[in-house]
Short mmCIF file of C-alpha atoms and ligand atoms in Angstrom, two decimals:
data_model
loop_
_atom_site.label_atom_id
_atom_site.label_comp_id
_atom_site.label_asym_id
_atom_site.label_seq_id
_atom_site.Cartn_x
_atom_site.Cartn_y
_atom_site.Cartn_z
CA UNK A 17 25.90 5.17 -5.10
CA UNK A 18 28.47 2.82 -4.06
CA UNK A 19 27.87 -0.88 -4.80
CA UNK A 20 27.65 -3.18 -1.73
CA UNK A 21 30.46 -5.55 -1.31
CA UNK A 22 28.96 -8.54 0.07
CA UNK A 23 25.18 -9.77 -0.35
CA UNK A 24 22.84 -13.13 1.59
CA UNK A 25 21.94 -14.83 -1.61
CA UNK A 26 20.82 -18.30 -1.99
CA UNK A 27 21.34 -19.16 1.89
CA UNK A 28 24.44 -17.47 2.23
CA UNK A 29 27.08 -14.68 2.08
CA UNK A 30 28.24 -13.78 -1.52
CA UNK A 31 30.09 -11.11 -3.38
CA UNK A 32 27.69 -8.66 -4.57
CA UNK A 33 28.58 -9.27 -7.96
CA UNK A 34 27.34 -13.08 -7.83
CA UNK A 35 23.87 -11.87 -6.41
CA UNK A 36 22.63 -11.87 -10.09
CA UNK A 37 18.83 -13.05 -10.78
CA UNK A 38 17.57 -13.86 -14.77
CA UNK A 39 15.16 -11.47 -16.58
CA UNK A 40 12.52 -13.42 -16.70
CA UNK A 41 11.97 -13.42 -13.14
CA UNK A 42 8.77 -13.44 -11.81
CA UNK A 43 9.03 -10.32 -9.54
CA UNK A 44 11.44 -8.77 -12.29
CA UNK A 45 8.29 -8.78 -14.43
CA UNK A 46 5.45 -8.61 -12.59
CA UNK A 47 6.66 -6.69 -9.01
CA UNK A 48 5.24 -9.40 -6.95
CA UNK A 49 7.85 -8.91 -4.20
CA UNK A 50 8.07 -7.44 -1.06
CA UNK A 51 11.32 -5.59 0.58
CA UNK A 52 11.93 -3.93 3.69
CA UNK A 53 14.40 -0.63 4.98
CA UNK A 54 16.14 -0.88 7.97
CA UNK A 55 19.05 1.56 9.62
CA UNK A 56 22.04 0.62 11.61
CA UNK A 57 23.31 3.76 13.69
CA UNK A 58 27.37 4.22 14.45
CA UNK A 59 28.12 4.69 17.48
CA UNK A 60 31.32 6.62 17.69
CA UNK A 61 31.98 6.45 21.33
CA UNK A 62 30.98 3.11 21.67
CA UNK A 63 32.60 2.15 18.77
CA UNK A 64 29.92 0.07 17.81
CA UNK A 65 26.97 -0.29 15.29
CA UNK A 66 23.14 -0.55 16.34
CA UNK A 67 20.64 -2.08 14.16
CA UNK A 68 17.81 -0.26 15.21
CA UNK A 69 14.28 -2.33 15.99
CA UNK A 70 15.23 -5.41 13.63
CA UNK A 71 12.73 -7.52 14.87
CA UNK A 72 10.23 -5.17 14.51
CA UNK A 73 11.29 -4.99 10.72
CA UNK A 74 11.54 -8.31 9.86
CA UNK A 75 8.43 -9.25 11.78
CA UNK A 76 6.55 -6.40 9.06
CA UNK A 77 9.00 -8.19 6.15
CA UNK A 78 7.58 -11.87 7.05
CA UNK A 79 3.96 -10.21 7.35
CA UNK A 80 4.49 -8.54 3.95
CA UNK A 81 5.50 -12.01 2.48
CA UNK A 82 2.61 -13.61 3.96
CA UNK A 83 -0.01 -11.25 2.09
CA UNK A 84 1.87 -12.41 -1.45
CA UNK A 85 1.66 -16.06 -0.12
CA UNK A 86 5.59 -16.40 0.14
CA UNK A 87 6.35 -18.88 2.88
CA UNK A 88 9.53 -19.02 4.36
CA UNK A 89 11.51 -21.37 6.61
CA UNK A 90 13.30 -18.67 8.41
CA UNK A 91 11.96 -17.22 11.59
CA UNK A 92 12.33 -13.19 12.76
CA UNK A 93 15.48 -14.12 14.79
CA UNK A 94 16.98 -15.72 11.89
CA UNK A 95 16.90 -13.12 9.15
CA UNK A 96 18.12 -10.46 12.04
CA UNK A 97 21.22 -13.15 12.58
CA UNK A 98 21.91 -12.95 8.43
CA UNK A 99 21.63 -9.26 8.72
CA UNK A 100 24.30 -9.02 11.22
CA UNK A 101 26.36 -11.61 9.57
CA UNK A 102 26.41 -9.32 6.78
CA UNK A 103 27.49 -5.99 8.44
CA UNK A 104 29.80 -7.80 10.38
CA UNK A 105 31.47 -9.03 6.45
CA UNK A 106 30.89 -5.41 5.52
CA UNK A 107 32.72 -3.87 7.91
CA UNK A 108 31.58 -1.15 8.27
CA UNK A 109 31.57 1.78 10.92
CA UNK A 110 29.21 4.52 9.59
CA UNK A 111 25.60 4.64 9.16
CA UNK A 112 24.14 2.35 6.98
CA UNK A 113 20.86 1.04 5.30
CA UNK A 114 19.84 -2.54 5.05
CA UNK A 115 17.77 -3.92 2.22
CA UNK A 116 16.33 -7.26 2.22
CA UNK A 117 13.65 -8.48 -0.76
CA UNK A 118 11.82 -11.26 -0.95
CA UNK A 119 11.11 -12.61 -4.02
CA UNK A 120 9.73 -15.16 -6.44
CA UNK A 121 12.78 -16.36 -7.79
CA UNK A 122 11.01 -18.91 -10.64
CA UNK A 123 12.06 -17.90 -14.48
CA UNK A 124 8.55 -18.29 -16.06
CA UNK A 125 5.64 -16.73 -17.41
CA UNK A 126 2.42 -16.61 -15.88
CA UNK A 127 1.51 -13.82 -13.46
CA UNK A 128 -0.14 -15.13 -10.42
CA UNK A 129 1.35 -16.08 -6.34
CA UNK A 130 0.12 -19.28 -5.93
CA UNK A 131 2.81 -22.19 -6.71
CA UNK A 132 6.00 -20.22 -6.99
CA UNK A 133 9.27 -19.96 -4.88
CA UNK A 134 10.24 -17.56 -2.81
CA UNK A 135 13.74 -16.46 -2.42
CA UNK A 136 14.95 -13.86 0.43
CA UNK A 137 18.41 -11.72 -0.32
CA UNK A 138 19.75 -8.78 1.87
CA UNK A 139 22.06 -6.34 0.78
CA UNK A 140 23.44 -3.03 3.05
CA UNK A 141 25.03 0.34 2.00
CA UNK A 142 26.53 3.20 3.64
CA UNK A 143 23.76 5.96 4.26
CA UNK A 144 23.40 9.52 5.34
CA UNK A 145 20.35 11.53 4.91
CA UNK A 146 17.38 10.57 2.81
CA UNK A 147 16.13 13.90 2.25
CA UNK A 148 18.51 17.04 2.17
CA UNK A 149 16.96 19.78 5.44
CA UNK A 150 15.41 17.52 7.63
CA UNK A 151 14.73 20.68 9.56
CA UNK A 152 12.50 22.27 6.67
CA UNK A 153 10.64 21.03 3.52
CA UNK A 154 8.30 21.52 1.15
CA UNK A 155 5.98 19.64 0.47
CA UNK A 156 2.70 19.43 -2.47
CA UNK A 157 -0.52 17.25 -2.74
CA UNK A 158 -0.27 15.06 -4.90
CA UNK A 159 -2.72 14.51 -7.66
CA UNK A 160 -1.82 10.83 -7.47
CA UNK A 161 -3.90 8.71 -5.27
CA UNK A 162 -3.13 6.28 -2.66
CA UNK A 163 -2.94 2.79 -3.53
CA UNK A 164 -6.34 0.95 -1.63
CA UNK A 165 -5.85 -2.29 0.31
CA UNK A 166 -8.70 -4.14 -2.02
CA UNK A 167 -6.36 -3.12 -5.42
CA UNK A 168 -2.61 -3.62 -3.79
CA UNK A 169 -2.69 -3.45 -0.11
CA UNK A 170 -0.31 -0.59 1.67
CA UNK A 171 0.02 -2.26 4.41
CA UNK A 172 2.48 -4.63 2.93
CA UNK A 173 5.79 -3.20 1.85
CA UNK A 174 5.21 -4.50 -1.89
CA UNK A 175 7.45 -3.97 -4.45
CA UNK A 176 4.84 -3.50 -7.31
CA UNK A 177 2.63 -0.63 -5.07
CA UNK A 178 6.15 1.28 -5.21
CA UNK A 179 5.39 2.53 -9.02
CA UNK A 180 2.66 4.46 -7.11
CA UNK A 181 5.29 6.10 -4.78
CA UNK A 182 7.77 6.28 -7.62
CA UNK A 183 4.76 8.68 -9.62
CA UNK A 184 3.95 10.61 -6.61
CA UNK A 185 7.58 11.24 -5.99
CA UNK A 186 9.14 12.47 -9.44
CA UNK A 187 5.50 14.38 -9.94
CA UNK A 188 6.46 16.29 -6.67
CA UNK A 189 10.58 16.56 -7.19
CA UNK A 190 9.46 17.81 -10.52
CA UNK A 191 7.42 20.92 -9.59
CA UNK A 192 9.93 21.61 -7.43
CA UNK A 193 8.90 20.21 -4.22
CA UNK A 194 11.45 18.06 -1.51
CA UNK A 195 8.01 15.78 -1.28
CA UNK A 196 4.14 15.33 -1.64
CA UNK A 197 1.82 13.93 0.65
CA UNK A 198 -0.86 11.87 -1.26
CA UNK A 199 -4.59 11.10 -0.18
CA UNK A 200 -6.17 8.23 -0.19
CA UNK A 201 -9.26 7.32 -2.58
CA UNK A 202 -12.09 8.82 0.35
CA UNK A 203 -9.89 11.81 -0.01
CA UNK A 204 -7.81 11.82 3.55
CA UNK A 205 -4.26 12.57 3.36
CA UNK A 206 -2.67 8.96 3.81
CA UNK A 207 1.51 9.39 4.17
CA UNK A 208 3.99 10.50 2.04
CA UNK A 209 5.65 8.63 -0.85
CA UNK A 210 7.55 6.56 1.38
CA UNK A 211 7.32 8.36 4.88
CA UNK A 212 4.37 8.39 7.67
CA UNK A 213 2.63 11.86 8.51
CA UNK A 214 1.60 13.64 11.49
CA UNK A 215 -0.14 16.80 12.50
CA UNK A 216 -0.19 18.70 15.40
CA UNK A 217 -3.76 20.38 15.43
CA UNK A 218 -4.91 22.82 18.47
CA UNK A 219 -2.05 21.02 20.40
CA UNK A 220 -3.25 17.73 19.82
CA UNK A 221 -1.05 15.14 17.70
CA UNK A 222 -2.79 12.87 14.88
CA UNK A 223 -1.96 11.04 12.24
CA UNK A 224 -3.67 8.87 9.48
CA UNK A 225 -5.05 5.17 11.50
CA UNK A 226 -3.79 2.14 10.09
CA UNK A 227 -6.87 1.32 7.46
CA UNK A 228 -6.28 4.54 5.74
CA UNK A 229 -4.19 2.72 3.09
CA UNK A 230 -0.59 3.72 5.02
CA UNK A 231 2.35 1.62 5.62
CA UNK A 232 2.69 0.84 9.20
CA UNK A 233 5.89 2.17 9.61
CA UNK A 234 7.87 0.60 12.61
CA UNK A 235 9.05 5.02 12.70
CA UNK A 236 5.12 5.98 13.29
CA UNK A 237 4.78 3.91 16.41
CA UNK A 238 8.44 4.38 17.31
CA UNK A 239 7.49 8.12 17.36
CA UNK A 240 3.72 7.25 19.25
CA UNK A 241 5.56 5.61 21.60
CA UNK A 242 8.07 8.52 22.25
CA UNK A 243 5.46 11.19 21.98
CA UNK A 244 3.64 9.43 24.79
CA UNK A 245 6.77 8.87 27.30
CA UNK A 246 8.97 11.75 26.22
CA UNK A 247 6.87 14.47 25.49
CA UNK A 248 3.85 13.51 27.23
CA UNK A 249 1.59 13.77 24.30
CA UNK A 250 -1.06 10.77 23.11
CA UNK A 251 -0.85 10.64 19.51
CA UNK A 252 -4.82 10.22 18.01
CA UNK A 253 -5.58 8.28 15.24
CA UNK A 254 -7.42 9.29 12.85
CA UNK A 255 -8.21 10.60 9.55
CA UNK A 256 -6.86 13.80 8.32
CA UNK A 257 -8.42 16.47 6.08
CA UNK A 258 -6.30 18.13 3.39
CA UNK A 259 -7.10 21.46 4.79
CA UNK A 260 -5.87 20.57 8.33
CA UNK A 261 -3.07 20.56 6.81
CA UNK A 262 -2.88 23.91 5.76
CA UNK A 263 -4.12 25.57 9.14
CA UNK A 264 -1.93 22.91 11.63
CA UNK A 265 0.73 24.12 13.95
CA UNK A 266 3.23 21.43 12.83
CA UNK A 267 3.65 18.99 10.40
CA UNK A 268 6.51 16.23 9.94
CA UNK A 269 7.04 12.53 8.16
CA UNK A 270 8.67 10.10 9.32
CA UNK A 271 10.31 6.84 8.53
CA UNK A 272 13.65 4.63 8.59
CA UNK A 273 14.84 6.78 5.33
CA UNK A 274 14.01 10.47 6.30
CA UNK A 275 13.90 10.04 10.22
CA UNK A 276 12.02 12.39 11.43
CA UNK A 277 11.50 15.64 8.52
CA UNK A 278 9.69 18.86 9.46
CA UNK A 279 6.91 19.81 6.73
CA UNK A 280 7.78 23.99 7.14
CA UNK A 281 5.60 24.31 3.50
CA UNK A 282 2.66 22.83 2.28
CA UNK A 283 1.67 24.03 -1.46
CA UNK A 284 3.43 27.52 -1.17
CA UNK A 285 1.61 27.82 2.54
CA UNK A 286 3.28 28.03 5.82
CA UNK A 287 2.97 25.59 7.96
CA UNK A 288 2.20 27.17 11.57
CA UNK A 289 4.92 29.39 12.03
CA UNK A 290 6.79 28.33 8.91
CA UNK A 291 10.20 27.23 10.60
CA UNK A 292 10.95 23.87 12.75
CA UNK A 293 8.39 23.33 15.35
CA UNK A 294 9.05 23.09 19.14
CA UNK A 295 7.33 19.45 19.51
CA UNK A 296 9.50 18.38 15.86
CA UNK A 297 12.57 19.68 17.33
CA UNK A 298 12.49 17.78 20.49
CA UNK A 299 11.12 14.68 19.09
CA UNK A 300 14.20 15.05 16.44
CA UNK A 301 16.34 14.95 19.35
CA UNK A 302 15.14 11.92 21.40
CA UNK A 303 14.95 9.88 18.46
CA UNK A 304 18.46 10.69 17.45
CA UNK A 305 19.52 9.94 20.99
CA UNK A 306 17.39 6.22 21.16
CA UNK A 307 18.40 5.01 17.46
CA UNK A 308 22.13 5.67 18.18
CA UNK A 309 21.96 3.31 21.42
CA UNK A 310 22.64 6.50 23.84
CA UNK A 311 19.62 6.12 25.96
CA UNK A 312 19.39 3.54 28.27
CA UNK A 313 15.72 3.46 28.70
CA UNK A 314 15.49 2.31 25.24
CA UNK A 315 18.78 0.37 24.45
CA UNK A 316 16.89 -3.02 24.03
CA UNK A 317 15.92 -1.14 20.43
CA UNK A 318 18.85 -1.61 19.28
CA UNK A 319 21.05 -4.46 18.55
CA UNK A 320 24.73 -4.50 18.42
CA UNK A 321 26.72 -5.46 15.55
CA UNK A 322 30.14 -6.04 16.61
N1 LIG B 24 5.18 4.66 4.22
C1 LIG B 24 5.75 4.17 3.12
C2 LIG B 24 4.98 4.09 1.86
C3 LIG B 24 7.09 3.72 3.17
O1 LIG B 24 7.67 3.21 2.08
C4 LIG B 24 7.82 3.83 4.38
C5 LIG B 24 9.26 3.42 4.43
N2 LIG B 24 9.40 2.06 4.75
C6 LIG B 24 7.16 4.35 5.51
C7 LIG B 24 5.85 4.76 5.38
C8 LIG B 24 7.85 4.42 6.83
O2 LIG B 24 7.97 3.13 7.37
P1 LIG B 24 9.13 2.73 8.36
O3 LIG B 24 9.05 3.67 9.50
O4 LIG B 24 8.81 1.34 8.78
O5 LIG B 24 10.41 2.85 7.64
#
């Protein structure tokens, strides 16, 4: 991977290479931080770059901070503003993926969140695909279980919970999987290691509600919302068995990193007809269409650059 050239540090632009914290960090050490993923899209006939739902991101980030007890003097509109100050340094006109962290930036020993000072940085880097066939993968359960919200809550995009995704993801890559969808401690399939999941069941849509220990992913209810007004299909809520899995008609994850990814395999087992789905395929298009900026209906998603 390429380094990033520029990164917000301390309040302001820097070179990357002077966006250096000490090892005895407290979120080096103890992973009490919390980070966010967002996409800008290129736009080659526009010429431009859209940073797709920012506000929606950071409002999730702040949120996220807020569960560790970071407080922070920067508002939503802000941290968007830094964001764009930094592509705009970066230059760059390509896809890319934005990565801001907040973090508690004292040097000392002592795990706990009260009394300590948070720090924000953001950092971007060119990006394609997070997964290889978007159109097609296979997927396991994973004999890892779902972080719960009373040991580290999912809800909050914290650094820490990520050694849970990091174990359900090398356990899966390792058997030879693309993936793994993981349940949660009642035993309902939550999301994947860093995607959101849906079903489509005797033609109705579903996926996991938000107290089933998932991330809400700003992707999920970009794709509810789509479902609803594109495709004419209400998405239900609620919780999934393993073995609905294995008898659905379509299955996909979704999320800033692997857009929108068609589950064709589930444990060696077909999923419905085994290839890319009708209702997948057409929901791969729209989204494609509404992240790039090239529906109208939809361009207030989507924040220009340049
Ligand atoms: N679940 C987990 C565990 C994730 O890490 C992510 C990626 N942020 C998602 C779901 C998808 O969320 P989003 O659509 O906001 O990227």
């Amino acid at each position: 991977m390429t380094l990033p050239n520029f990164a917000f540090f301390k309040d302001r632009i820097v070179p990357y290479s002077e966006a250096k914290v000490g090892v005895l960090t407290h979120t080096f050490n103890y992973g009490t931080g919390v980070f966010g993923g967002l996409r800008a899209y290129w736009n080659q006939d526009e010429k431009q770059l859209f940073l797709f739902k920012p506000y929606d991101h950071f409002r999730r980030f702040l949120e996220s901070a807020k569960l560790l007890l970071m407080e922070f003097p920067y508002s939503e509109s802000e941290i968007v503003q830094f964001t764009v100050d930094l592509l705009r340094k970066e230059k760059y006109q390509t896809d890319a993926y934005i990565r801001p962290i907040a973090y508690f930036a004292d040097e000392i020993i002592g795990v706990r969140l009260h009394g300590l000072n948070p720090a924000l940085s953001i950092v971007s880097i060119p990006f394609g695909q997070y997964v290889e066939d978007e159109e097609g993968i296979h997927v396991t359960v994973s004999s890892w279980r779902r972080v719960d919200d009373n040991m580290i809550p999912a809800r909050g995009k914290i650094a820490g919970s990520y050694v849970n995704s990091a174990f359900i993801k090398t356990d899966a890559v390792r058997a030879g999987f693309d993936e793994a969808i993981v349940l949660n401690q009642d035993g309902h399939v939550a999301e994947g290691s860093a995607e959101n999941f849906f079903i489509i069941r005797k033609g109705t849509i579903c996926t996991p509600p938000v107290t089933d220990n998932i991330l809400e992913g700003i992707t999920r209810r970009t794709v509810m919302m789509l479902l609803r007004e594109e495709l004419g299909m209400e998405v239900v809520e609620r919780p999934i068995d393993r073995t609905e899995v294995y008898l659905c008609e379509e299955a996909f994850f979704c999320g800033t990193g692997v857009q929108i990814a068609a589950i064709t395999k589930v444990d060696h087992r077909p999923v419905g007809s085994g290839k890319l789905g009708p209702v997948t395929a057409k929901l791969r298009d729209v989204y494609f269409d509404v992240v790039r900026g090239r529906n109208e209906k939809y361009r207030e998603m989507c924040v220009p650059v340049y």
